[in-house]
Amino acid sequence: MRIERITLYSVPIDVGMELTRYVSSQSINPALDVLVVKIETDGGLVGWGEVSSAPPYYLPELSAGAREGIRHVSPAVLGRDPRQVAAILRDVSAALRGHGNAKTALEMALWDLAAKAHGVPLIDLWGGRVSDSVPVLTVVRIGTRDQTLAAFDKERKRGYSRFQIKVGAGEVHEDIETIRMVEEIALPHERIWYDPNRGWLVDDAIRVIKALRDLSPMIENPCDTYEECRTVAQKTGVRIMLDEVLDSPRRFLEAVEDQVLDVASLKTSCIGGIEATRQAMSLASILGVPVRIEDYYGTGILLAAVTHLAHSLPRNLVFGLYDYVSGDLPLVKNPLLVVNGEIRLPDDCGPGLGVEVNETILGEPVAILGLA
């Protein structure tokens, strides 16, 4: 058995950023897409992966970089036995530094294919499920107190208990008022955190945390760089949730050692791909750090991948996943479903990721890479 073809598809996607500080950056509006990777063997097996690269004003990457990164390392993949996935991934990593978006899509497809070659769900190839189900988060839009309470009640009726609140798009005093209002609305069992999308200065973050010390709100990635976030943690004595600044497993470990990290949001493209995410998850398990497992955006393929990843951890270490499934882009025919704010792999999960891709909406390939 050997890999004989890698096919790349580009599917347009529309992602709104109107709740964040990046609205002013959208004068240059990049065309966002989902890069779908299809890997085929000479025996007819198919592996699928995807990545939706963040816009370049949000992360330092381009969608074109993912396509070209996969094209660059395709000679290290083609002709190989898909069951020898560890050796393939080692050679890919040696040939391509960085390019976490390219590695996310390619590694996802390779793991899907490897599990199918062994005839088992991916979670079983990774040692079997540890948690039976994991929580899913949702984003609540903030308005007046009555509007905000109605928004919370709507999500609570759907079973959600983990909420992300976007702040940082206005003045600091407005963020303080927002956080205080939401904390008064929160129920004891709920987990709520506030995400300025790296929009605060160090001074802003310290002002917010000190003004709300009586409430101890959880803040996500307040400042633009890791060093700035570290300064905030040191100056306030409050650990924070880190997101995009976690750019490698080594950085994850550094954040723990620096006593900055409370919860880690592991974006596969940011941290270096699926393998780098798994390495960070191993560290999280050893060090007892809860994690969110996600990427910038995606469809049911990504949701399946992060759900398999999450089920390999104890439930108390999974802070939450995000539901990427949208009726606007039905890329998967049998997407995993969120039920009462939870998601789980079905007991009869098929081989690999366990999802069936709707190839009719992929369009024409943007690249076909095959054996010479």
XYZ file of C-alpha atoms in Angstrom:
372
model
C 0.000 0.000 0.000
C 1.338 3.420 -0.885
C 0.194 7.017 -1.226
C -0.208 7.915 -4.881
C -2.005 11.288 -4.987
C -2.557 14.493 -2.993
C -5.345 16.756 -4.207
C -5.955 20.265 -2.896
C -9.264 22.150 -3.027
C -10.035 25.759 -2.111
C -13.546 26.395 -0.784
C -14.516 30.049 -0.086
C -15.629 30.855 3.451
C -17.045 33.969 5.096
C -15.970 34.620 8.688
C -17.265 37.677 10.510
C -14.895 39.651 12.752
C -17.273 42.467 13.630
C -17.072 41.791 17.374
C -13.316 42.331 17.585
C -10.672 45.018 17.325
C -9.845 43.893 13.781
C -12.766 45.684 12.127
C -10.553 48.628 11.196
C -8.057 46.249 9.562
C -10.628 44.947 7.112
C -10.141 47.755 4.589
C -7.973 45.120 2.957
C -10.420 42.240 2.965
C -8.592 38.995 2.190
C -10.538 36.261 0.465
C -10.682 33.489 3.059
C -10.956 29.853 2.114
C -10.955 26.371 3.516
C -8.058 24.404 2.063
C -9.200 20.796 1.830
C -6.581 18.060 1.429
C -7.452 14.681 -0.077
C -4.799 11.953 0.094
C -5.371 8.746 -1.881
C -3.633 5.386 -1.889
C -3.235 2.887 -4.697
C -5.689 0.650 -2.812
C -8.517 3.199 -2.848
C -8.276 4.526 0.712
C -8.782 8.280 1.150
C -7.699 10.597 3.975
C -9.108 14.094 4.508
C -7.796 17.201 6.220
C -8.533 20.900 6.191
C -7.339 24.273 7.358
C -8.851 27.725 7.222
C -5.916 30.102 7.479
C -6.569 33.229 9.508
C -6.492 36.573 7.694
C -2.975 38.064 7.711
C -4.013 40.959 9.941
C -4.885 38.337 12.578
C -1.999 35.877 12.240
C 1.243 36.074 10.218
C 0.231 33.629 7.501
C -1.432 33.459 4.111
C -3.736 30.824 2.662
C -1.335 30.547 -0.264
C 1.370 29.526 2.186
C -0.603 26.447 3.214
C -1.009 25.336 -0.384
C 2.617 25.929 -1.266
C 3.838 24.311 1.951
C 1.996 21.095 1.101
C 3.259 21.239 -2.457
C 6.814 21.646 -1.148
C 6.729 18.550 1.091
C 4.653 16.330 -1.214
C 7.763 14.378 -2.353
C 8.217 13.311 1.294
C 4.671 11.899 1.321
C 4.035 10.415 -2.108
C 4.956 6.769 -2.547
C 4.994 6.111 1.215
C 3.099 3.480 3.184
C 0.335 5.427 5.019
C 0.565 3.055 7.988
C 4.052 4.407 8.679
C 2.643 7.802 9.584
C 5.218 8.649 12.259
C 8.088 8.324 9.779
C 6.238 10.413 7.190
C 5.506 13.150 9.703
C 9.128 13.193 10.848
C 10.284 13.788 7.272
C 7.630 16.464 6.697
C 8.727 18.283 9.840
C 12.373 18.095 8.788
C 11.548 19.535 5.360
C 9.225 22.357 6.445
C 9.932 24.764 9.283
C 6.894 26.644 10.567
C 3.856 26.701 8.242
C 1.502 25.434 10.937
C -1.452 25.957 8.609
C 0.019 23.642 5.962
C 0.958 21.058 8.590
C -2.505 21.181 10.188
C -4.278 20.180 6.978
C -1.662 17.686 5.798
C -1.164 15.972 9.160
C -4.931 15.740 9.679
C -5.320 13.966 6.349
C -2.369 11.660 7.034
C -3.757 10.605 10.429
C -7.217 10.065 8.929
C -5.638 7.883 6.244
C -3.418 5.989 8.688
C -6.384 5.097 10.909
C -8.362 3.943 7.874
C -5.409 1.823 6.762
C -5.538 0.131 10.177
C -9.334 -0.078 10.017
C -9.977 1.795 13.281
C -11.308 5.182 14.417
C -8.514 7.693 14.866
C -9.082 7.858 18.629
C -8.321 4.136 18.821
C -5.102 4.573 16.855
C -4.157 7.148 19.484
C -4.798 4.713 22.330
C -8.553 4.917 22.844
C -10.936 7.409 24.363
C -10.306 8.696 27.865
C -13.348 10.987 28.144
C -16.849 10.003 27.093
C -17.909 13.510 26.050
C -16.463 17.026 26.214
C -17.970 20.509 26.638
C -18.459 22.948 23.781
C -18.191 26.712 24.102
C -20.263 29.436 22.492
C -19.792 33.166 21.941
C -22.361 35.531 23.472
C -22.965 38.905 21.872
C -23.081 41.776 24.373
C -25.752 44.505 24.309
C -27.797 46.165 26.998
C -28.255 44.238 30.225
C -31.639 42.904 29.060
C -30.265 41.989 25.627
C -27.263 40.260 27.168
C -29.392 38.334 29.630
C -31.676 37.222 26.784
C -28.625 36.096 24.788
C -27.370 34.065 27.746
C -30.780 32.515 28.349
C -30.990 31.443 24.701
C -27.658 29.634 24.908
C -28.445 28.139 28.321
C -31.578 26.574 26.896
C -29.355 24.873 24.308
C -27.313 23.408 27.158
C -24.239 25.615 26.975
C -22.357 26.544 30.126
C -19.070 27.840 28.662
C -19.135 31.322 27.183
C -16.585 33.511 25.451
C -17.214 37.266 25.523
C -15.498 39.570 23.035
C -14.119 42.810 24.467
C -11.337 45.187 23.473
C -13.055 46.904 20.540
C -13.939 50.041 22.541
C -12.628 51.943 25.538
C -11.149 50.223 28.575
C -13.794 51.630 30.947
C -16.469 50.117 28.668
C -14.769 46.711 28.920
C -14.750 47.011 32.716
C -18.477 47.781 32.713
C -19.174 44.875 30.344
C -17.247 42.376 32.432
C -18.887 43.483 35.665
C -22.351 43.206 34.080
C -21.695 39.719 32.719
C -20.203 38.466 35.982
C -23.395 39.552 37.744
C -25.438 37.556 35.212
C -23.266 34.424 35.430
C -24.469 31.297 37.206
C -22.200 29.454 39.665
C -21.515 26.446 37.414
C -20.712 28.467 34.294
C -17.254 29.237 32.931
C -17.011 32.653 31.312
C -13.957 34.406 29.933
C -13.228 37.682 28.143
C -11.250 37.934 24.920
C -9.857 41.297 23.739
C -8.129 39.519 20.831
C -4.726 40.812 21.956
C -6.108 44.351 21.733
C -5.124 45.777 25.139
C -1.914 47.523 26.035
C -0.165 46.207 29.136
C -1.492 49.247 31.000
C -5.042 48.530 29.788
C -4.923 44.923 30.952
C -3.568 45.871 34.369
C -6.286 48.529 34.773
C -9.020 46.017 33.915
C -7.714 43.287 36.211
C -7.176 45.659 39.151
C -10.604 47.260 38.711
C -12.238 43.824 38.772
C -10.061 42.074 41.325
C -13.101 41.357 43.487
C -14.600 39.310 40.629
C -11.403 37.594 39.372
C -12.569 37.318 35.745
C -10.693 35.070 33.378
C -8.962 37.068 30.638
C -7.878 35.544 27.338
C -4.680 36.705 25.662
C -4.992 40.374 26.662
C -1.961 41.726 24.804
C -0.288 41.273 21.452
C 2.844 39.369 22.496
C 3.755 36.671 24.959
C 6.175 39.009 26.714
C 3.412 41.580 27.278
C 1.051 38.910 28.624
C 3.804 37.715 30.948
C 4.263 41.259 32.253
C 0.519 41.509 32.972
C 0.581 38.229 34.897
C 3.649 39.295 36.878
C 2.319 42.772 37.670
C -1.138 41.583 38.737
C -0.385 38.147 40.149
C -3.236 36.800 37.995
C -2.701 33.973 35.548
C -4.494 34.204 32.222
C -5.736 32.119 29.324
C -3.261 32.211 26.444
C -4.266 31.724 22.834
C -2.442 32.891 19.698
C 0.834 33.655 21.493
C 1.243 29.914 22.153
C 3.240 29.383 18.973
C 4.958 26.101 19.889
C 4.945 23.359 22.542
C 8.119 24.944 23.884
C 6.252 28.232 24.396
C 3.490 26.330 26.226
C 6.078 24.937 28.635
C 7.686 28.351 29.047
C 4.302 29.877 29.942
C 3.770 27.259 32.637
C 7.256 27.778 34.040
C 6.760 31.567 34.013
C 3.478 31.103 35.925
C 1.533 32.959 33.233
C -0.771 30.190 32.066
C -4.158 29.374 33.581
C -5.855 27.776 30.552
C -4.313 27.137 27.125
C -6.118 27.615 23.833
C -4.252 25.383 21.393
C -4.832 26.629 17.848
C -3.381 23.937 15.618
C -2.106 26.374 12.980
C -0.548 28.680 15.597
C 1.200 26.017 17.613
C 2.589 24.191 14.584
C 0.093 21.593 13.349
C -1.649 18.485 14.646
C 1.548 16.881 15.931
C 2.610 20.013 17.796
C -0.889 20.180 19.290
C -0.593 16.586 20.515
C 2.794 17.390 22.060
C 1.309 20.382 23.907
C -1.600 18.205 25.032
C 0.848 15.712 26.519
C 2.488 18.533 28.449
C -0.944 19.771 29.560
C -1.784 16.311 30.858
C 1.462 16.083 32.807
C 1.244 19.612 34.200
C -2.515 19.727 34.795
C -3.356 22.625 32.471
C -6.872 22.665 30.930
C -6.921 23.239 27.168
C -9.180 24.368 24.387
C -8.362 22.566 21.125
C -9.251 24.421 17.942
C -8.065 26.403 14.965
C -8.996 29.732 13.461
C -12.016 28.331 11.635
C -13.126 25.324 9.613
C -15.935 22.866 8.947
C -17.011 19.417 10.090
C -13.620 17.932 9.171
C -11.851 20.138 11.714
C -14.573 19.518 14.300
C -14.067 15.775 13.940
C -10.296 16.130 14.282
C -10.389 18.266 17.452
C -13.038 15.970 18.947
C -10.784 12.942 18.474
C -7.944 14.932 20.041
C -10.091 16.022 22.988
C -11.325 12.492 23.706
C -7.728 11.434 24.316
C -7.638 13.650 27.442
C -9.500 13.380 30.751
C -12.648 15.489 30.710
C -11.413 17.893 33.384
C -8.525 18.896 31.127
C -10.794 19.823 28.194
C -11.908 23.402 28.758
C -14.026 23.406 25.621
C -14.251 22.908 21.877
C -15.859 25.144 19.275
C -18.592 23.986 16.901
C -17.531 24.794 13.336
C -20.450 23.109 11.582
C -22.480 25.602 9.551
C -25.377 25.098 7.183
C -23.713 27.637 4.885
C -20.869 25.219 4.159
C -22.068 21.590 4.481
C -18.693 20.075 3.688
C -19.408 16.992 5.806
C -22.479 14.821 5.230
C -22.531 13.374 8.755
C -21.066 16.055 11.041
C -20.690 15.456 14.750
C -23.534 17.087 16.647
C -23.523 19.234 19.753
C -26.152 17.935 22.178
C -26.929 19.866 25.359
C -23.663 21.767 25.136
C -21.570 18.598 24.754
C -20.002 16.674 21.896
C -18.923 13.043 21.758
C -17.594 10.573 19.260
C -20.323 8.045 18.473
C -19.848 4.495 19.697
C -20.048 3.322 16.074
C -17.554 5.905 14.812
C -16.199 4.804 11.451
C -12.514 4.411 10.610
C -10.314 7.488 10.647
C -12.081 10.733 11.472
C -15.408 8.989 10.959
C -16.938 11.668 8.722
C -17.958 11.578 5.059
C -16.929 14.521 2.906
C -19.444 15.980 0.466
C -17.185 16.114 -2.584
C -19.849 17.698 -4.777
C -19.235 21.132 -3.236
C -15.446 21.058 -3.456
C -15.265 22.360 -7.011
C -12.230 21.940 -9.224
C -8.885 21.144 -7.587
C -6.323 23.896 -7.220
C -3.509 21.334 -7.310
C -3.072 17.626 -8.037
C 0.219 16.201 -6.785
C 1.015 12.665 -7.863
C 3.794 10.202 -8.424
C 5.886 10.906 -11.487
